[in-house]
Amino acid sequence: MNFELVIGLETHVELNTESKIFCSCGGHSSPKEPNDCVCPACCGMPGMLPVMNKRVVELAATAGLMLNCEINRYTTFDKKNYYYPDLPCAYQITQLNHPICVNGCVKVKTSNGERDIRIKQIHMEEDAGKLVHSSSSSFVDFNRTSVPLIEIVTQPDFRSAEEVVTYLGKLKSMFVSSGISECEEGAMRCDVNISVREEGAEEFGVRTEIKNMSSFEAIERAIKYEAQRHMDAIEFSTEELVQETRRFDDVSGKTFAMRNKETEADYRYFPDPNLMPIVIDDEWLEQIKANKPVALDEKAEEYLAQGISDKEIAMLLSEHKIAKLLDEVVALGCNAKDAAAWILTDCAGILRKAGLKLKDLSIKAESLSYLIKLVESSKLNRGAAKKALIAAIENGADIEKFVEDNGFLKEIDDSFIEAVIEKAIESNPQAVADYKAGKEKALMAIFGACMKELKGSGDPAVIRTKLAEKLNG
Amino acid sequence: MKYYAEIINENGNIAVDDTILVKDYLSSAGSKILDGYKPLFSAEAVERLENKGYSISGKTNVGEFALDLVGEFSYYNDIKDGDTLKGAASELVKQGKVKAALGVDMNGATRRAAALSDVSFLKPTYGTVSRYGVISCAASGEQLGVYANSADDIAEIMSVIAGNDKKDGTSLPEISYTYNTNEDVNGKKVCIVKELFDKADENTKAKITAFADALKAQNVLVEEISIDIFEVANTAWQILMTAETCNNVSRYDGVKYGHRSENYKNIDELYVNSRTEGFNFLTKAVILYGSEMLSKSRYADCYDKALKVRRVVSDVMNTLFEKYDAILTPVCSKCEYTSYDIKDAFTKVFEESVFTAVPNLIGIPALSTNSVQLMSKAFCESTLLSLAKAVERKGE
């Protein structure tokens, strides 16, 4: 029997905001201690009321625009009721009836070609806290409660695990590059709805849902395991498939049914009277559209047109901060291709030696463009520029000051260079003799002496030519 | 009776009911489930009063989550069989112990208490007074209001506490409101609703007639009208109120604060036993009723329909207010309540709320004064206060 996989995805993405979704608590992205980013509101204390964080609406709408969704101009919040100690109010504020975005579409390219994945909706909601268990008791940490999330719900359009992982990778780089989410460990979580049917069949098979997975690798393994389980059940009647919620066990690589109690709850949704409906008027929507980062595909084409290589583009798109630095340096008048090389080859190399990552690069665009322009106009040689970069990256040195202090920029005239060359020839008689005897390499020793004397100023190519002329002449 | 659940300052001039938070003072909404709970912040209305030099005397006893008739079923109360029921805040105001008191009007308990103590209570337009720091039950209709002996005192306190608060998403944008009691009542039109008038006992009817006569003496036109919407409006409000209350009190689970049962072996037992011990019978009935209203099987027929009724009632009332400046109705069916069994409370409150539910349901203001009730369209509190003042003046 030939089977076809049918998969739909619900993806929770933590939004990158200063404060939580309904209160002004900040610092939740990097809490130091349990419960150090909490207030009476996100702890569910009586008397506190939720107040909408406008930024959440803007980021959610931006995500929707990037996924080609329609933006609902009238959007409302609902309460979802269930008891769990990490949910301080015993209800979660989410969107049921009027989600902010609907009817989107993403192109996913895999070995099977490019296919459209339809987005059913994107809604905003608050996250829950977490429980920490010891042998004798359990503790509640509310740092994560009310952290803003968007949930992106697709139609059952995926046909393979590869498509799912490609889609998730695309979402991730899209959201990271646009600053919508950091998408760090655990900040992107998936529920996978999966069924299997005979190829060509119209009807869907029995659907199971695998809850709450955050690593792409686990998602891929879970889908493959679950698909096989379904196929075995259908083809060899190994078991009777029932619609249920399952969890994936990372160690055994298998999925297990969750207790019925957790799956058959009636959440008693109803509209939250504490939050007035949000109306996104034309002016606001235009503002959101104007601030929307260029879509990934467009950005890639832009870089390609500037002569940046595929490999470099891939690096840029996965590090939003670095792409932004490049854009700024280019905006300051530098050549894009050169600037990309400076950042992705030179800086990256220095960072690597220092045990740092590309995203740790904290050089200002102004400093970098200053350096690049000096080199372009032959006022500084590459070696000196690199020294300045090393000083800046390793010791946080100020580039402009470093170049000044080391005399790299000493105004040099031809007669000074002549004098330096003369001096180098005089003080290296052995090398001169070797060179004249045909040892080309000996030239480098004299050249090195010149450069040392010039402390990096002067154009190396010019100096080399002059030196050769002198010795040959 | 025990007036205060917690005394703050014996010389204070404003009492606040126990559903309103005062920083660092026990605030339990009359319920064992919040026993020992001290809030980290004060209600916005309390802050505004303190900033203007008023001083809070203490937290007055309220019925658990203000779900009862006038405050009889507080965990901290000591009412005995056969006692005449009075509200704690309204009695303190009546006796002149405080100039005014704040109360939360959620299902009419404050307006009924004012009527039984013969003081006034204004439930203002929804969204004019911040609900920040109110132990919330029915968020879509509850509103903080003022008890006082005179219309002028109510206007004075309202002018302090009303106005936009960014901490409350339902707070209206207006920065401040002014309230006065000197609108010219000459030629104003007031109607008496026959259907509600007929539900009241003879003593109450006499109060309405006396109030109407006093208005007529000030050249107010008073007419009787027939309008059959109060029963359905009450049913709709009881559905919304119980559903929202069920949801809002679900946070009281024994995990974070308030009462925690000593008898539990796991989290389910902790929830069940803490809540079973912490809530009284009436609250439990409300939770069960509200939970049912929100269930999958009932939502469309009950909750959703109640939301639609809310819109219809609003339209009907607004049409009525095109013709009349105010509506005159009873606040409760009789002028005296005696204590009764809590197992009858749900039905009793439901029946009595037919007089009080519309202002909660659609957010319009209502003034309980001279043991009668006046309602107007939104933002016309000054008209209600001026009518009350005109009647006060006649009595002088």
PDB file of C-alpha atoms in Angstrom, chain A residues 39-41 43-52 78-81 83-91 97 140 142 259 261 264-276, chain B residues 21 34 37 40-41 126 131-136 139-140 166-170 243-244 246-248 250-253 255-257 267-268 271 275 291-292 294-297 299 303 307:
ATOM      1  CA  CYS A  39       4.018  41.385  39.528  1.00  0.00           C
ATOM      2  CA  PRO A  40       0.574  41.028  41.096  1.00  0.00           C
ATOM      3  CA  ALA A  41      -0.954  40.917  37.600  1.00  0.00           C
ATOM      4  CA  CYS A  43       0.722  36.188  39.494  1.00  0.00           C
ATOM      5  CA  GLY A  44      -3.062  36.328  39.265  1.00  0.00           C
ATOM      6  CA  MET A  45      -3.613  38.333  42.418  1.00  0.00           C
ATOM      7  CA  PRO A  46      -7.106  39.703  42.946  1.00  0.00           C
ATOM      8  CA  GLY A  47      -7.738  43.294  41.911  1.00  0.00           C
ATOM      9  CA  MET A  48      -5.267  43.336  39.025  1.00  0.00           C
ATOM     10  CA  LEU A  49      -6.515  43.875  35.499  1.00  0.00           C
ATOM     11  CA  PRO A  50      -4.860  42.963  32.196  1.00  0.00           C
ATOM     12  CA  VAL A  51      -3.755  45.928  30.084  1.00  0.00           C
ATOM     13  CA  MET A  52      -2.893  45.209  26.463  1.00  0.00           C
ATOM     14  CA  ASP A  78     -11.123  35.055  25.116  1.00  0.00           C
ATOM     15  CA  LYS A  79     -10.529  33.268  28.376  1.00  0.00           C
ATOM     16  CA  LYS A  80      -9.687  29.561  28.320  1.00  0.00           C
ATOM     17  CA  ASN A  81     -10.417  27.883  31.641  1.00  0.00           C
ATOM     18  CA  TYR A  83      -6.740  24.351  36.469  1.00  0.00           C
ATOM     19  CA  TYR A  84      -3.003  23.894  36.686  1.00  0.00           C
ATOM     20  CA  PRO A  85      -0.646  25.306  39.310  1.00  0.00           C
ATOM     21  CA  ASP A  86       1.502  27.073  36.702  1.00  0.00           C
ATOM     22  CA  LEU A  87      -1.551  28.996  35.503  1.00  0.00           C
ATOM     23  CA  PRO A  88      -2.113  31.531  38.281  1.00  0.00           C
ATOM     24  CA  CYS A  89      -5.598  32.734  37.277  1.00  0.00           C
ATOM     25  CA  ALA A  90      -6.761  29.223  36.305  1.00  0.00           C
ATOM     26  CA  TYR A  91      -7.480  30.655  32.883  1.00  0.00           C
ATOM     27  CA  ASN A  97     -13.288  33.883  17.728  1.00  0.00           C
ATOM     28  CA  VAL A 140       5.941  27.315  40.853  1.00  0.00           C
ATOM     29  CA  PHE A 142       5.823  32.571  37.311  1.00  0.00           C
ATOM     30  CA  ARG A 259      -4.337  10.663  29.940  1.00  0.00           C
ATOM     31  CA  LYS A 261      -8.339  13.816  31.484  1.00  0.00           C
ATOM     32  CA  GLU A 264     -11.102  15.866  26.770  1.00  0.00           C
ATOM     33  CA  ALA A 265     -11.394  19.047  28.802  1.00  0.00           C
ATOM     34  CA  ASP A 266     -14.147  21.561  28.137  1.00  0.00           C
ATOM     35  CA  TYR A 267     -12.218  24.811  28.318  1.00  0.00           C
ATOM     36  CA  ARG A 268     -15.340  26.965  28.705  1.00  0.00           C
ATOM     37  CA  TYR A 269     -14.035  29.698  26.437  1.00  0.00           C
ATOM     38  CA  PHE A 270     -15.738  33.074  26.682  1.00  0.00           C
ATOM     39  CA  PRO A 271     -14.877  36.643  25.644  1.00  0.00           C
ATOM     40  CA  ASP A 272     -12.671  38.407  28.192  1.00  0.00           C
ATOM     41  CA  PRO A 273     -14.648  41.411  29.459  1.00  0.00           C
ATOM     42  CA  ASN A 274     -11.507  43.009  30.874  1.00  0.00           C
ATOM     43  CA  LEU A 275      -9.986  43.551  27.438  1.00  0.00           C
ATOM     44  CA  MET A 276     -11.819  45.799  25.024  1.00  0.00           C
TER      45      MET A 276
ATOM     46  CA  LEU B  21      -8.124  46.543  48.254  1.00  0.00           C
ATOM     47  CA  LEU B  34      -9.077  34.837  50.921  1.00  0.00           C
ATOM     48  CA  TYR B  37      -4.775  37.912  52.254  1.00  0.00           C
ATOM     49  CA  LEU B  40       0.486  44.653  47.805  1.00  0.00           C
ATOM     50  CA  PHE B  41      -1.355  47.671  46.409  1.00  0.00           C
ATOM     51  CA  TYR B 126     -19.531  51.492  33.586  1.00  0.00           C
ATOM     52  CA  ARG B 131     -11.884  48.782  38.797  1.00  0.00           C
ATOM     53  CA  TYR B 132      -8.156  48.464  39.534  1.00  0.00           C
ATOM     54  CA  GLY B 133      -7.941  46.995  43.021  1.00  0.00           C
ATOM     55  CA  VAL B 134     -11.472  45.638  43.112  1.00  0.00           C
ATOM     56  CA  ILE B 135     -11.685  41.925  43.873  1.00  0.00           C
ATOM     57  CA  SER B 136     -13.419  41.235  40.608  1.00  0.00           C
ATOM     58  CA  ALA B 139     -16.022  42.229  35.204  1.00  0.00           C
ATOM     59  CA  SER B 140     -18.445  43.246  32.476  1.00  0.00           C
ATOM     60  CA  LYS B 166      -4.421  53.290  32.502  1.00  0.00           C
ATOM     61  CA  LYS B 167      -4.251  50.270  34.785  1.00  0.00           C
ATOM     62  CA  ASP B 168      -7.831  49.318  33.852  1.00  0.00           C
ATOM     63  CA  GLY B 169      -8.412  48.405  30.211  1.00  0.00           C
ATOM     64  CA  THR B 170     -12.160  49.030  30.576  1.00  0.00           C
ATOM     65  CA  ALA B 243     -20.259  32.758  34.394  1.00  0.00           C
ATOM     66  CA  GLU B 244     -17.809  35.600  34.917  1.00  0.00           C
ATOM     67  CA  CYS B 246     -17.113  31.323  38.230  1.00  0.00           C
ATOM     68  CA  ASN B 247     -14.152  32.219  36.038  1.00  0.00           C
ATOM     69  CA  ASN B 248     -12.787  34.996  38.254  1.00  0.00           C
ATOM     70  CA  SER B 250     -11.235  30.045  39.866  1.00  0.00           C
ATOM     71  CA  ARG B 251      -7.867  31.636  40.730  1.00  0.00           C
ATOM     72  CA  TYR B 252      -8.599  30.984  44.415  1.00  0.00           C
ATOM     73  CA  ASP B 253      -7.182  27.491  44.496  1.00  0.00           C
ATOM     74  CA  VAL B 255      -1.865  27.349  45.752  1.00  0.00           C
ATOM     75  CA  LYS B 256      -0.786  30.975  45.954  1.00  0.00           C
ATOM     76  CA  TYR B 257      -2.527  32.787  48.822  1.00  0.00           C
ATOM     77  CA  ILE B 267      -2.699  18.791  43.730  1.00  0.00           C
ATOM     78  CA  ASP B 268      -6.280  17.740  42.931  1.00  0.00           C
ATOM     79  CA  TYR B 271      -7.705  22.335  44.885  1.00  0.00           C
ATOM     80  CA  ARG B 275     -12.177  25.421  47.585  1.00  0.00           C
ATOM     81  CA  SER B 291     -19.721  26.858  34.903  1.00  0.00           C
ATOM     82  CA  GLU B 292     -22.764  25.233  33.308  1.00  0.00           C
ATOM     83  CA  LEU B 294     -20.084  28.332  29.795  1.00  0.00           C
ATOM     84  CA  SER B 295     -20.047  24.622  29.033  1.00  0.00           C
ATOM     85  CA  LYS B 296     -19.972  23.471  25.428  1.00  0.00           C
ATOM     86  CA  SER B 297     -23.511  22.174  25.645  1.00  0.00           C
ATOM     87  CA  TYR B 299     -22.790  28.212  25.652  1.00  0.00           C
ATOM     88  CA  TYR B 303     -24.089  32.651  27.440  1.00  0.00           C
ATOM     89  CA  LEU B 307     -24.776  38.665  25.222  1.00  0.00           C
TER      90      LEU B 307
END
